[in-house]
Every structure is written in C-alpha cells, then in structure tokens.
mmCIF file with all atom_site columns, C-alpha atoms in Angstrom:
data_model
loop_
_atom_site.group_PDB
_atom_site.id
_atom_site.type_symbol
_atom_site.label_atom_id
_atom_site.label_alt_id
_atom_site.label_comp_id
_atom_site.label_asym_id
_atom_site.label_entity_id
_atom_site.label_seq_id
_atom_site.pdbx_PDB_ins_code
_atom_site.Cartn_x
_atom_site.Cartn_y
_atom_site.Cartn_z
_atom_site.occupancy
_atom_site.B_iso_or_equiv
_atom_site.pdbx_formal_charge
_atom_site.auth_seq_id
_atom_site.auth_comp_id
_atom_site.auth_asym_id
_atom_site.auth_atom_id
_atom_site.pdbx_PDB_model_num
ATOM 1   C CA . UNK E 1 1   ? -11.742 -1.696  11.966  1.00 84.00 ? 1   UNK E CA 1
ATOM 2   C CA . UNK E 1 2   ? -12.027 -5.346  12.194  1.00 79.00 ? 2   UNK E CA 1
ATOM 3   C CA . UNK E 1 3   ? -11.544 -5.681  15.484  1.00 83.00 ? 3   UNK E CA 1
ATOM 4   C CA . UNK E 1 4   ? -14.088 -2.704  16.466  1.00 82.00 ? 4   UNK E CA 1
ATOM 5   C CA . UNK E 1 5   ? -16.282 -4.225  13.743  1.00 79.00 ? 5   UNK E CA 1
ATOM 6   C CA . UNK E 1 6   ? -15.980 -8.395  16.204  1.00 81.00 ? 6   UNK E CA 1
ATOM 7   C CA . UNK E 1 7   ? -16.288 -6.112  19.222  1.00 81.00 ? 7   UNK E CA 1
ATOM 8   C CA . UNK E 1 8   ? -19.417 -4.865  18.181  1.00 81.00 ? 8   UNK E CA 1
ATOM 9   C CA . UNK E 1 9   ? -21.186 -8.335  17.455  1.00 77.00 ? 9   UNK E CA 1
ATOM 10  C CA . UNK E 1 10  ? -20.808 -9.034  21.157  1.00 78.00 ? 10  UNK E CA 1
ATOM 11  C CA . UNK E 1 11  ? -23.856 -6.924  21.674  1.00 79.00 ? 11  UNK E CA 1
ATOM 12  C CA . UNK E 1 12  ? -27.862 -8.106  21.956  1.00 79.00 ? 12  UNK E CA 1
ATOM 13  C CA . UNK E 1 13  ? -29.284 -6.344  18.776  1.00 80.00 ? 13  UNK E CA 1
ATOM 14  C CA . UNK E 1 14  ? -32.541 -5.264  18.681  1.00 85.00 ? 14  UNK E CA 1
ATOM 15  C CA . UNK E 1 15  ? -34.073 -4.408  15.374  1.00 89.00 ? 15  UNK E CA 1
ATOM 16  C CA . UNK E 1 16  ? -37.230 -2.389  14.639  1.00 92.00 ? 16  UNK E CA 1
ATOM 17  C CA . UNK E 1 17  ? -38.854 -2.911  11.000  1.00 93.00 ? 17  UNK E CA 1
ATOM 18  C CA . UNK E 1 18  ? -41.759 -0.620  10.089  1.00 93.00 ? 18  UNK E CA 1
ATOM 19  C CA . UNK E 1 19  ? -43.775 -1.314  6.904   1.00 92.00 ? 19  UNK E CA 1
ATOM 20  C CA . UNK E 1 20  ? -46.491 0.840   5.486   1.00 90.00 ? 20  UNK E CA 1
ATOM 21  C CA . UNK E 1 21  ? -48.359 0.396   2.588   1.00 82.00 ? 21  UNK E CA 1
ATOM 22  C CA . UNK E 1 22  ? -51.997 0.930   1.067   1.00 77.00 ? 22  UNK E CA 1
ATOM 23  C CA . UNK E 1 23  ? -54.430 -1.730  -0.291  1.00 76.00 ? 23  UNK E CA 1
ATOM 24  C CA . UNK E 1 24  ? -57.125 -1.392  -3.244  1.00 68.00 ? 24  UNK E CA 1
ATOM 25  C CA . UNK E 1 25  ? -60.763 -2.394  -2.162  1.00 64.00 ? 25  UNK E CA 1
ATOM 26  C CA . UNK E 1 26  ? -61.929 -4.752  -5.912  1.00 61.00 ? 26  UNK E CA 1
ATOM 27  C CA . UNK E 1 27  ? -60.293 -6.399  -8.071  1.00 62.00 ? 27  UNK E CA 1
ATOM 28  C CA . UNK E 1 28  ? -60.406 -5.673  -11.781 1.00 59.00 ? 28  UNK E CA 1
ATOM 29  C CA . UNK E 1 29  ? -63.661 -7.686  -14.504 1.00 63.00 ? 29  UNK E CA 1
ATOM 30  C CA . UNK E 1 30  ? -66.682 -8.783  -13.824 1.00 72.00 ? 30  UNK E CA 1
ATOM 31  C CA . UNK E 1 31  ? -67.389 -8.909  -10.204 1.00 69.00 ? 31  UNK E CA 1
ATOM 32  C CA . UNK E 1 32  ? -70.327 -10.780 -8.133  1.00 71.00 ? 32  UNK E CA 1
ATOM 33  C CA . UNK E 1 33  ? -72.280 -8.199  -5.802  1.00 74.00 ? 33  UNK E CA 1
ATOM 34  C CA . UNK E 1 34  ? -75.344 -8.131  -3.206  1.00 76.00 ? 34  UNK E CA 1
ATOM 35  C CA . UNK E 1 35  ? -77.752 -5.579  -3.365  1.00 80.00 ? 35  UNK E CA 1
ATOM 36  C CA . UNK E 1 36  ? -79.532 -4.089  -0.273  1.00 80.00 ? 36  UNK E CA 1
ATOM 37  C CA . UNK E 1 37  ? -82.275 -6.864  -0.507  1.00 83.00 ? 37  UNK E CA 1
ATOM 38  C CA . UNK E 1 38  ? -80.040 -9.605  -1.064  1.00 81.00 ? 38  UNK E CA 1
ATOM 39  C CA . UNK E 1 39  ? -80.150 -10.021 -5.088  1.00 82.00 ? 39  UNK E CA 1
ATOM 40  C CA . UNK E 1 40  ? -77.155 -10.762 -6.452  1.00 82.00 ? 40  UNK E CA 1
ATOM 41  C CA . UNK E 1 41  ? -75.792 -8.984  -9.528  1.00 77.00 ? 41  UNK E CA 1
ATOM 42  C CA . UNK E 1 42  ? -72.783 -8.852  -11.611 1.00 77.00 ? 42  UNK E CA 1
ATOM 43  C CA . UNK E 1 43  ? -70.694 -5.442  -12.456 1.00 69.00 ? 43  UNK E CA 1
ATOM 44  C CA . UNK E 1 44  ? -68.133 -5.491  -14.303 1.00 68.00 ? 44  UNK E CA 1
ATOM 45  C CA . UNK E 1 45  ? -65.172 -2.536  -13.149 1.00 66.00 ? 45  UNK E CA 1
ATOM 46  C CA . UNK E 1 46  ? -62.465 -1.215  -14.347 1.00 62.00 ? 46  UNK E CA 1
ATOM 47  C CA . UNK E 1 47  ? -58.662 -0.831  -13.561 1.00 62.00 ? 47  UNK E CA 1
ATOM 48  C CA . UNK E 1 48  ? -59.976 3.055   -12.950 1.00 64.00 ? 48  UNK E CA 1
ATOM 49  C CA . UNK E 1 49  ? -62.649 1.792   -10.547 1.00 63.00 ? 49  UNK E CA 1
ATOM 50  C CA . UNK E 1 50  ? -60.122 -0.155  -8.310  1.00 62.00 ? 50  UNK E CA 1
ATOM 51  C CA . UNK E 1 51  ? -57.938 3.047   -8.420  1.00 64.00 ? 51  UNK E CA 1
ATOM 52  C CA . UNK E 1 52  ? -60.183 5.343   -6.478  1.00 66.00 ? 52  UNK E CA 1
ATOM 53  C CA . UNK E 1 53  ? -61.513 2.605   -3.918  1.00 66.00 ? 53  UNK E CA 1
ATOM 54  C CA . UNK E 1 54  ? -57.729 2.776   -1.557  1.00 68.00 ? 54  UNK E CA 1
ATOM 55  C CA . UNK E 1 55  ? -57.621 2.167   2.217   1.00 72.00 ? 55  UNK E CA 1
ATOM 56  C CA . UNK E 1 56  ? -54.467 3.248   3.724   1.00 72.00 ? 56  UNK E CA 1
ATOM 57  C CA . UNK E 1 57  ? -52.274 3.782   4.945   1.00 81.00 ? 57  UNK E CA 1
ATOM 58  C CA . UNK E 1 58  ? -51.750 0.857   7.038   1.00 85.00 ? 58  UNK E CA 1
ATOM 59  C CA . UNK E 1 59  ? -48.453 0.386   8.893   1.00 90.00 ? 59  UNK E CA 1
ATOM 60  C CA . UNK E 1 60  ? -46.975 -2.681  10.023  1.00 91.00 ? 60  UNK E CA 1
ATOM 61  C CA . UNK E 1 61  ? -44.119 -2.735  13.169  1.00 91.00 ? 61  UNK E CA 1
ATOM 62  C CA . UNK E 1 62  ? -41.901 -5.889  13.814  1.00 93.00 ? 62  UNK E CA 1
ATOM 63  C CA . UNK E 1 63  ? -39.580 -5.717  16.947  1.00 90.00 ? 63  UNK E CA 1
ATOM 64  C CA . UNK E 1 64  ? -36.647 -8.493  17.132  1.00 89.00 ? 64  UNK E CA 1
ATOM 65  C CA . UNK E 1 65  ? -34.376 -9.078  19.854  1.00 85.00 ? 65  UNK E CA 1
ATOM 66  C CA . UNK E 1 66  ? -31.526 -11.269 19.849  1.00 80.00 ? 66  UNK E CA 1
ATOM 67  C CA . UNK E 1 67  ? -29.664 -11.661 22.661  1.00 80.00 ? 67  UNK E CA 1
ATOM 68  C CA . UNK E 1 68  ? -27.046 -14.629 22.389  1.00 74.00 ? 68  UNK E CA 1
ATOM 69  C CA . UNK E 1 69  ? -26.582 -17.421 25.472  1.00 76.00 ? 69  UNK E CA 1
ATOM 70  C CA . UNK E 1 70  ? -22.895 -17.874 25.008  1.00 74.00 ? 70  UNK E CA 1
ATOM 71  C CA . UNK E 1 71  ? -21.345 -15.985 21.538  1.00 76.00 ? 71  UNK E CA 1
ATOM 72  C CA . UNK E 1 72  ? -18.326 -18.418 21.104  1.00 78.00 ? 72  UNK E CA 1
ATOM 73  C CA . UNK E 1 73  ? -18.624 -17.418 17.339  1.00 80.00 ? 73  UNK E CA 1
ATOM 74  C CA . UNK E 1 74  ? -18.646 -13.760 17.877  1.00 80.00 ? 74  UNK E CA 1
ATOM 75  C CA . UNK E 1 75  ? -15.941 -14.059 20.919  1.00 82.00 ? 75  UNK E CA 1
ATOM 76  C CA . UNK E 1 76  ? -13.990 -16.610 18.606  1.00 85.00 ? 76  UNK E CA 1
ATOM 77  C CA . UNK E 1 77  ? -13.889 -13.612 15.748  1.00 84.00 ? 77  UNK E CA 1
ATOM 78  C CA . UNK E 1 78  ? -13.041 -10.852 18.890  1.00 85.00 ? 78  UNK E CA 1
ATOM 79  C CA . UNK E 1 79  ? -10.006 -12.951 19.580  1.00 87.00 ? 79  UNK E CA 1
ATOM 80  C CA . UNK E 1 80  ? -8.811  -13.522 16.306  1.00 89.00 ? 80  UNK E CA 1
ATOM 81  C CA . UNK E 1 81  ? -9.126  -9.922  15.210  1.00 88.00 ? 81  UNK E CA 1
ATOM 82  C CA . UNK E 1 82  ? -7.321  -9.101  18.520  1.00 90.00 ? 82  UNK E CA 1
ATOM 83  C CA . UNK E 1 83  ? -4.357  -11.453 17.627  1.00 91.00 ? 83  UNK E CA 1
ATOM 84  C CA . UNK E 1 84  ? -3.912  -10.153 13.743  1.00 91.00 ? 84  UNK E CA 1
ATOM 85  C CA . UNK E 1 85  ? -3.699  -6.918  14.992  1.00 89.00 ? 85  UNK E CA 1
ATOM 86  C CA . UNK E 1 86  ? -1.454  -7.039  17.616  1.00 92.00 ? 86  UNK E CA 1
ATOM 87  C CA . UNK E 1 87  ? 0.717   -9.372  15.067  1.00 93.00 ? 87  UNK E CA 1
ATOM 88  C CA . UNK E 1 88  ? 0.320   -6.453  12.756  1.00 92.00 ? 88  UNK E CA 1
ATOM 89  C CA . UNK E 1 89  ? 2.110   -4.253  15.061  1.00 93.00 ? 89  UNK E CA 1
ATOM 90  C CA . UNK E 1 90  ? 4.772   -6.582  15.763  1.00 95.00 ? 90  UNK E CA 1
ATOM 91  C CA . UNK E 1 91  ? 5.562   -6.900  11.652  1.00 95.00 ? 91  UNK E CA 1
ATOM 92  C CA . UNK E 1 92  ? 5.126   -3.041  11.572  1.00 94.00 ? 92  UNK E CA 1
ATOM 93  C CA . UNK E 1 93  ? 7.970   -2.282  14.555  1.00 94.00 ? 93  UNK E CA 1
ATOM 94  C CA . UNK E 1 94  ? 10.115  -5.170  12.989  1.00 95.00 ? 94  UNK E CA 1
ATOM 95  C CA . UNK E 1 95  ? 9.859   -4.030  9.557   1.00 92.00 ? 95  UNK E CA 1
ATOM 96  C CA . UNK E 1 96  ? 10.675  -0.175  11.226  1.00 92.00 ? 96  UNK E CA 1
ATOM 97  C CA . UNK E 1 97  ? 13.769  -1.739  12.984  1.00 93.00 ? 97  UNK E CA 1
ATOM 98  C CA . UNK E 1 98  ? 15.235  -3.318  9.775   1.00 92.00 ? 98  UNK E CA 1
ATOM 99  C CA . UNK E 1 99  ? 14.616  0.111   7.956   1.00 90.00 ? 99  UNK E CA 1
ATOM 100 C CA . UNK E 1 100 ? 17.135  1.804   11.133  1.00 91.00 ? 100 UNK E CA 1
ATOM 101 C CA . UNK E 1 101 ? 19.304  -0.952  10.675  1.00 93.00 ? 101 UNK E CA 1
ATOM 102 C CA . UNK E 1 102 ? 19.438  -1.092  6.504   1.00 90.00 ? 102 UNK E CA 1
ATOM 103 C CA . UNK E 1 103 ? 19.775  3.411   6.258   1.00 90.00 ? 103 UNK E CA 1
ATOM 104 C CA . UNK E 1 104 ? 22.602  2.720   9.425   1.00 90.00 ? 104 UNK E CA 1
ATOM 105 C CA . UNK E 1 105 ? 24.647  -0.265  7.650   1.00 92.00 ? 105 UNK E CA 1
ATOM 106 C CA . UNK E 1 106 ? 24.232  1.700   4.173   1.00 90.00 ? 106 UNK E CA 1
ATOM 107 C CA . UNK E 1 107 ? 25.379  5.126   5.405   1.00 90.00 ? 107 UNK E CA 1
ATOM 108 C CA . UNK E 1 108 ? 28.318  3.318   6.825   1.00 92.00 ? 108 UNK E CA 1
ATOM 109 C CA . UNK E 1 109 ? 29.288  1.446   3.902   1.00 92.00 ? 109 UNK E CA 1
ATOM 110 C CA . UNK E 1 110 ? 28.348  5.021   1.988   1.00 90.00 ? 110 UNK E CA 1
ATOM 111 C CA . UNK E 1 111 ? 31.030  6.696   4.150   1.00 90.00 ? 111 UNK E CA 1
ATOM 112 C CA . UNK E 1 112 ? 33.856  3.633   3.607   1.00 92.00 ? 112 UNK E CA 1
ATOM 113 C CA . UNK E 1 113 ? 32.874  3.491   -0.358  1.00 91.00 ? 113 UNK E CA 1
ATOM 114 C CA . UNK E 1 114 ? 33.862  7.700   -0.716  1.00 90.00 ? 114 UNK E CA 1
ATOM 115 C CA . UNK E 1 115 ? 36.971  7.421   1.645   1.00 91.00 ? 115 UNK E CA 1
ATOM 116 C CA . UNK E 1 116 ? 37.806  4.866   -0.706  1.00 90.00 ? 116 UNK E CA 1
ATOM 117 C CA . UNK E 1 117 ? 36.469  7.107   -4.067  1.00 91.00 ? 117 UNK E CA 1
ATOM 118 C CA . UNK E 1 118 ? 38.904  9.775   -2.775  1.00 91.00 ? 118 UNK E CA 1
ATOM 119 C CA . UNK E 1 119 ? 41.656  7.190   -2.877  1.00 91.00 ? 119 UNK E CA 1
ATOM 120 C CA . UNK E 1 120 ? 41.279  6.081   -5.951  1.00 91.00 ? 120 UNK E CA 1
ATOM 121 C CA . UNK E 1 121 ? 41.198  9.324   -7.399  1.00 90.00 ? 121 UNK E CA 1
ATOM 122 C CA . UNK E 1 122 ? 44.396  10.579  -5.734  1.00 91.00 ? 122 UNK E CA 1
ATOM 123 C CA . UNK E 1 123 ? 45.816  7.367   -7.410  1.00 89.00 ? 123 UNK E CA 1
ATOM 124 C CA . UNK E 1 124 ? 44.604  8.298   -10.576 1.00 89.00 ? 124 UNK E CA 1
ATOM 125 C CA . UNK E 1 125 ? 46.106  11.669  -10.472 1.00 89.00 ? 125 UNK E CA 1
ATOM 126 C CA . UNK E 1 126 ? 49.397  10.374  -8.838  1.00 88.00 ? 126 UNK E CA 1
ATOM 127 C CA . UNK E 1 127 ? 49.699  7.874   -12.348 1.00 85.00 ? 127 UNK E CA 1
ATOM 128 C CA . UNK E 1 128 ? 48.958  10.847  -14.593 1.00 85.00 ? 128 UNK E CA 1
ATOM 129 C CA . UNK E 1 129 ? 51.831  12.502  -13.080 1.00 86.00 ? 129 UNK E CA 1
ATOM 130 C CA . UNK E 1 130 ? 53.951  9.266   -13.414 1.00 86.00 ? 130 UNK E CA 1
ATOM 131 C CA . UNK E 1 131 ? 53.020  8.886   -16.761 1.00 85.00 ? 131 UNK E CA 1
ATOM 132 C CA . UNK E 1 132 ? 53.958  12.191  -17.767 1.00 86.00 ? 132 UNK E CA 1
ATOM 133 C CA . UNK E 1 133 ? 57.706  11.563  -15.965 1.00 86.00 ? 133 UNK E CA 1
ATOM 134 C CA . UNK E 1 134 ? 57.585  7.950   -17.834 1.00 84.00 ? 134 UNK E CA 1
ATOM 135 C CA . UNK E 1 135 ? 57.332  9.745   -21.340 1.00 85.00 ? 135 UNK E CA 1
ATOM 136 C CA . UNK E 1 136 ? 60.241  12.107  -20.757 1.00 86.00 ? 136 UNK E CA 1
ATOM 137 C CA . UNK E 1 137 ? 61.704  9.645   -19.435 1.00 84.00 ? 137 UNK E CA 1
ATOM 138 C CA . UNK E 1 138 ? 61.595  7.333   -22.187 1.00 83.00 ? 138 UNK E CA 1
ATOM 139 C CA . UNK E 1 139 ? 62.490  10.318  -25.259 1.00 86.00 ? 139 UNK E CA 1
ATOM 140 C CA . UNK E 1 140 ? 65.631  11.118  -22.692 1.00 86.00 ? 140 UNK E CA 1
ATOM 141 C CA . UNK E 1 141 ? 66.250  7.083   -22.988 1.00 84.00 ? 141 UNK E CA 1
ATOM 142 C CA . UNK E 1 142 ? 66.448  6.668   -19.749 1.00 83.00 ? 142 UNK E CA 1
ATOM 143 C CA . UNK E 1 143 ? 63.484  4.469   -19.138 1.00 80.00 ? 143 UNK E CA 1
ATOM 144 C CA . UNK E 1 144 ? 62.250  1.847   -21.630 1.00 84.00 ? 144 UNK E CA 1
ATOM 145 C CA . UNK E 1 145 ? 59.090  1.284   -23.627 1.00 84.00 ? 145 UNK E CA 1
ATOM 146 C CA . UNK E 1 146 ? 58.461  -1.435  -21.506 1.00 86.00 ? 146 UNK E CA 1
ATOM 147 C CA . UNK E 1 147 ? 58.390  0.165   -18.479 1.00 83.00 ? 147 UNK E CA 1
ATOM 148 C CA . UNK E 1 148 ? 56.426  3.228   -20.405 1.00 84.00 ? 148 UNK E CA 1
ATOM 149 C CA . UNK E 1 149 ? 53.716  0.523   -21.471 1.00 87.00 ? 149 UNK E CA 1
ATOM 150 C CA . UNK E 1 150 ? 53.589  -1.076  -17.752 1.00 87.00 ? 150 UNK E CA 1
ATOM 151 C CA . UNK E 1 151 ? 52.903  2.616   -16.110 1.00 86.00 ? 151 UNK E CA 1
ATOM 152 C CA . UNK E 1 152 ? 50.476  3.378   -18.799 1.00 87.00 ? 152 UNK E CA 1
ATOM 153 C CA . UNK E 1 153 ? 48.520  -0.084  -18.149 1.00 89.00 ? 153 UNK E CA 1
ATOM 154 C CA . UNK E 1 154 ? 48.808  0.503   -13.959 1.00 87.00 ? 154 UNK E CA 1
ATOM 155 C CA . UNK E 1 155 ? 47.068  4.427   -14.670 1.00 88.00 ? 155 UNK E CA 1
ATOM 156 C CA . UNK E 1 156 ? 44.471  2.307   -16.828 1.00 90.00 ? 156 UNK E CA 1
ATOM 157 C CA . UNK E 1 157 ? 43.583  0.030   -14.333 1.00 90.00 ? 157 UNK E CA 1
ATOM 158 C CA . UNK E 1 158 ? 43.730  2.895   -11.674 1.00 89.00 ? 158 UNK E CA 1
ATOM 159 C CA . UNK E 1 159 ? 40.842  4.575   -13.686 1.00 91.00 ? 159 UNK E CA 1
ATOM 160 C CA . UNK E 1 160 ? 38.872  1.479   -14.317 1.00 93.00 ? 160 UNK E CA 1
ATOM 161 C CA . UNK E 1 161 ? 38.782  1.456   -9.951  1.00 91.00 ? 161 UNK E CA 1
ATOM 162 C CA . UNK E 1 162 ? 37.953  4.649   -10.266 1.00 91.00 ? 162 UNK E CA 1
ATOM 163 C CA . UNK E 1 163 ? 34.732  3.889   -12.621 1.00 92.00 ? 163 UNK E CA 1
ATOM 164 C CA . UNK E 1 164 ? 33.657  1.158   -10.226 1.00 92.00 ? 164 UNK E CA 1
ATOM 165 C CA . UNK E 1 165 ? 34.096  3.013   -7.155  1.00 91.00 ? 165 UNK E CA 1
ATOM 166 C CA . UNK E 1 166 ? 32.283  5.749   -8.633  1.00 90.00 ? 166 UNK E CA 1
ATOM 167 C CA . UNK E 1 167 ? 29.379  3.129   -9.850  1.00 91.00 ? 167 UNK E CA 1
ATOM 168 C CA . UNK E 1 168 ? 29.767  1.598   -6.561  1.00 91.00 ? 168 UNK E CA 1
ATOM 169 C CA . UNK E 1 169 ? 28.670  5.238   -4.639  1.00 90.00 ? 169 UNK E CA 1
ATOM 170 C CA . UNK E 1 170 ? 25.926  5.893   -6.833  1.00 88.00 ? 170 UNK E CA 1
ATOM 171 C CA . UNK E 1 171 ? 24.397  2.493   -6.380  1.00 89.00 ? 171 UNK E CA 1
ATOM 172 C CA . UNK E 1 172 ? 24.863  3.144   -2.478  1.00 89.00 ? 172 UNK E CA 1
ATOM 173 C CA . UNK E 1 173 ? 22.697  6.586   -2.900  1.00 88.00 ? 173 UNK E CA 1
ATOM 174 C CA . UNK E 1 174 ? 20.187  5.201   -4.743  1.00 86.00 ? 174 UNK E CA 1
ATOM 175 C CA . UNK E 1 175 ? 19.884  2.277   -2.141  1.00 88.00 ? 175 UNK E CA 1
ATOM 176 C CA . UNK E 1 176 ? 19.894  5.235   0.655   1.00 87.00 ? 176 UNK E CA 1
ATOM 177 C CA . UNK E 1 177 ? 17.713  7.184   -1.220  1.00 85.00 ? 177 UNK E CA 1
ATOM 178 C CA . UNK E 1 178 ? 15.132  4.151   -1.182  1.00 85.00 ? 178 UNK E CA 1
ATOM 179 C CA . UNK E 1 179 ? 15.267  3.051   2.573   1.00 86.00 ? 179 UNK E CA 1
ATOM 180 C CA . UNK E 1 180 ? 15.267  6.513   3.673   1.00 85.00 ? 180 UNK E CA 1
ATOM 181 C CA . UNK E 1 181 ? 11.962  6.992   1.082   1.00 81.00 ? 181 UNK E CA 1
ATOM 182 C CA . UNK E 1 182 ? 13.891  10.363  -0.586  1.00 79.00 ? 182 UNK E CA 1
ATOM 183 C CA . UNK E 1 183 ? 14.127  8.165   -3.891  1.00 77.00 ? 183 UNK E CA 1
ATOM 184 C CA . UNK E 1 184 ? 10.747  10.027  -5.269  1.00 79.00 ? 184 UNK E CA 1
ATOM 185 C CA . UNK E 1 185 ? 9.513   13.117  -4.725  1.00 75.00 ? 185 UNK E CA 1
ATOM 186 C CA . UNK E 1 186 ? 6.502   14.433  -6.435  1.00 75.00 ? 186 UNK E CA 1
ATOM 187 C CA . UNK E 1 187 ? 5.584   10.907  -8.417  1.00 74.00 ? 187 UNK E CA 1
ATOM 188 C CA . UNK E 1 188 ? 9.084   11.381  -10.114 1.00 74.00 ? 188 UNK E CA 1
ATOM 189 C CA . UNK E 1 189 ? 12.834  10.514  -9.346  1.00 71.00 ? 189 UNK E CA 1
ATOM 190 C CA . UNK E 1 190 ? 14.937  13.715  -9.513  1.00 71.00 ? 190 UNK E CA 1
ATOM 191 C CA . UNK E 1 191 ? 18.135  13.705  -10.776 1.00 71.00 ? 191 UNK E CA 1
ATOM 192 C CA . UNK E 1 192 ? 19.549  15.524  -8.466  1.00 72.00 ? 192 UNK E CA 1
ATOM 193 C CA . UNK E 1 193 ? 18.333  12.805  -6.093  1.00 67.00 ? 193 UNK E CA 1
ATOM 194 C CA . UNK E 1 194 ? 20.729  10.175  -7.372  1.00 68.00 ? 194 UNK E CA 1
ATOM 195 C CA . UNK E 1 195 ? 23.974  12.053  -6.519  1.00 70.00 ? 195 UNK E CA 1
ATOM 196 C CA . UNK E 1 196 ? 23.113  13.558  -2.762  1.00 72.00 ? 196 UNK E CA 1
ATOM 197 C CA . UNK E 1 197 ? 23.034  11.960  0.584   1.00 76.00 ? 197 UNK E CA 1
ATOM 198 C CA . UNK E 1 198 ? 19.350  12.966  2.183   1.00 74.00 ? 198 UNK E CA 1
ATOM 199 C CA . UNK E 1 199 ? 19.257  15.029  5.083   1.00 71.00 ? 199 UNK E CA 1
#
C-alpha cells in the first residue's frame, strides 16, 4: 500500500475546485439611498429586508496543474518503499525457514524424547519386578536389608526419570504445538492439544 501509495505521487495532478454560493444585495440599519432625481435619503432595513434581496447562485471554478521538473522527493519515497518491501519479504521467507527448521529439529527431538519415555518405563516396570524378588528374597534371608533398601532407592530414581521424561514430552508438544500454530484453536488451548502430536 505504501509503495502503490509513492508510485502514485509520480504523477502530474490536476485538481478542479468548484465553489458556489449566493450573495445578499444590503446590508442590515440605516442605509444611504438615491432617488430617481438624485435626492438622497436614508432607510433604515431590516435583517428580513436583506433576506429576500439574494443573487445567486454564482459558481466559482479553479483548475491547478502541477506537473513536477524532476520528483527526487517523490522518486526518493518510490525507492524507499520499494526497498522495505522487498526487505519485508526477505524477513517473511527467513522467518518461514526457521519455522521448517524449529517443527523439523522439535519433531526429531519429540521422536528421541518417547524412544527414550518407553525406556524408562520398561525400567520402571523391570525394578517393580526386582523389588518384588528383593522382598522375598529378604523374608527367605537370602538377601539383606541393605541390598532391599539399595533396589528400592534404584526403582525410586527409575520413576523420578520417568517423571522428567514424561515432563520432558509434554514440554516438547506444547513447543510443537506452538511452531506448528495447533497450540489454540477457537481463542482457547484444548486439553487434548497438550498431549497429541498435530497432523
């Protein structure tokens, strides 16, 4: 719009004014007057006199042309307008080519983050079981509370990776959800759009 709006200053302008108005024959007190053989007398009228004594209407055209020599000024603004829009573009493809690259690098580290999720949760599982051997174990007496108390604090810290790897996904949806522009649908944030990958 700018540049359409510089473009169009480069043209001569011509510019037609019309004007038309009426105009009240006396003015308003005591007036001076001539008579038909030349004695002067005073009348006094009215604001109701004036009123009915109108001449009109009378119109009043005024053509201007402009047509500039050189237009540096205007041609200065052409340019200028030219260059902030084709900068424009430039900031718009850039800013489109980090949005591919961001969705690309998050979907990858999306994909690592679950493989990793899954791990963690086998792990978790595979300590329950342990634990569960570790306790008969220890009421047969053949393991001691020691070694009961080491499992039990290995399956603890196997679920705290699980609670970070877990935190770790849904921060990685939400950041998905945002570059991809899924976050918010309808002026509000689904729930359902924090735990699934857009299409």
């Amino acid at each position: 719009i700018v540049e359409r709006y510089a473009t169009t200053n480069l043209r001569s302008r011509l510019d037609l004014t019309a004007e038309t108005y009426y105009t009240a024959l006396g003015e308003v007190g005591p007036t001076e007057l001539v008579d038909d053989n030349g004695n002067k007398f005073t009348q006094d009228f009215s604001f109701g006199d004036v009123i009915d004594r109108w001449v009109g209407p009378s119109v009043t055209l005024k053509l201007d042309l402009e047509k500039p020599l050189g237009n540096n000024a205007a041609r200065g603004r052409l340019a200028s307008a030219e260059a902030d829009r084709r900068s424009r573009q430039i900031e718009a493809a850039d800013l489109r080519r980090q949005i591919r690259l961001a969705v690309t690098r998050t979907v990858q580290t999306l994909a690592e983050t679950v493989g990793r999720l899954q791990q963690v949760q086998a792990a978790v599982g595979y300590y329950g079981e342990t634990i569960k051997s570790e306790i008969s174990r220890f009421r047969a007496s053949e393991a001691t509370l020691i070694n009961t108390i080491q499992t039990e604090q290995q399956a603890t810290e196997a679920e705290l990776q699980l609670i970070a790897a877990q935190q770790e996904v849904a921060s990685l949806l939400a950041q998905l959800r945002f570059e991809t522009g899924t976050l918010v649908a309808g002026g509000a944030a689904p729930a359902a759009n924090l735990v699934t990958v857009p299409g």
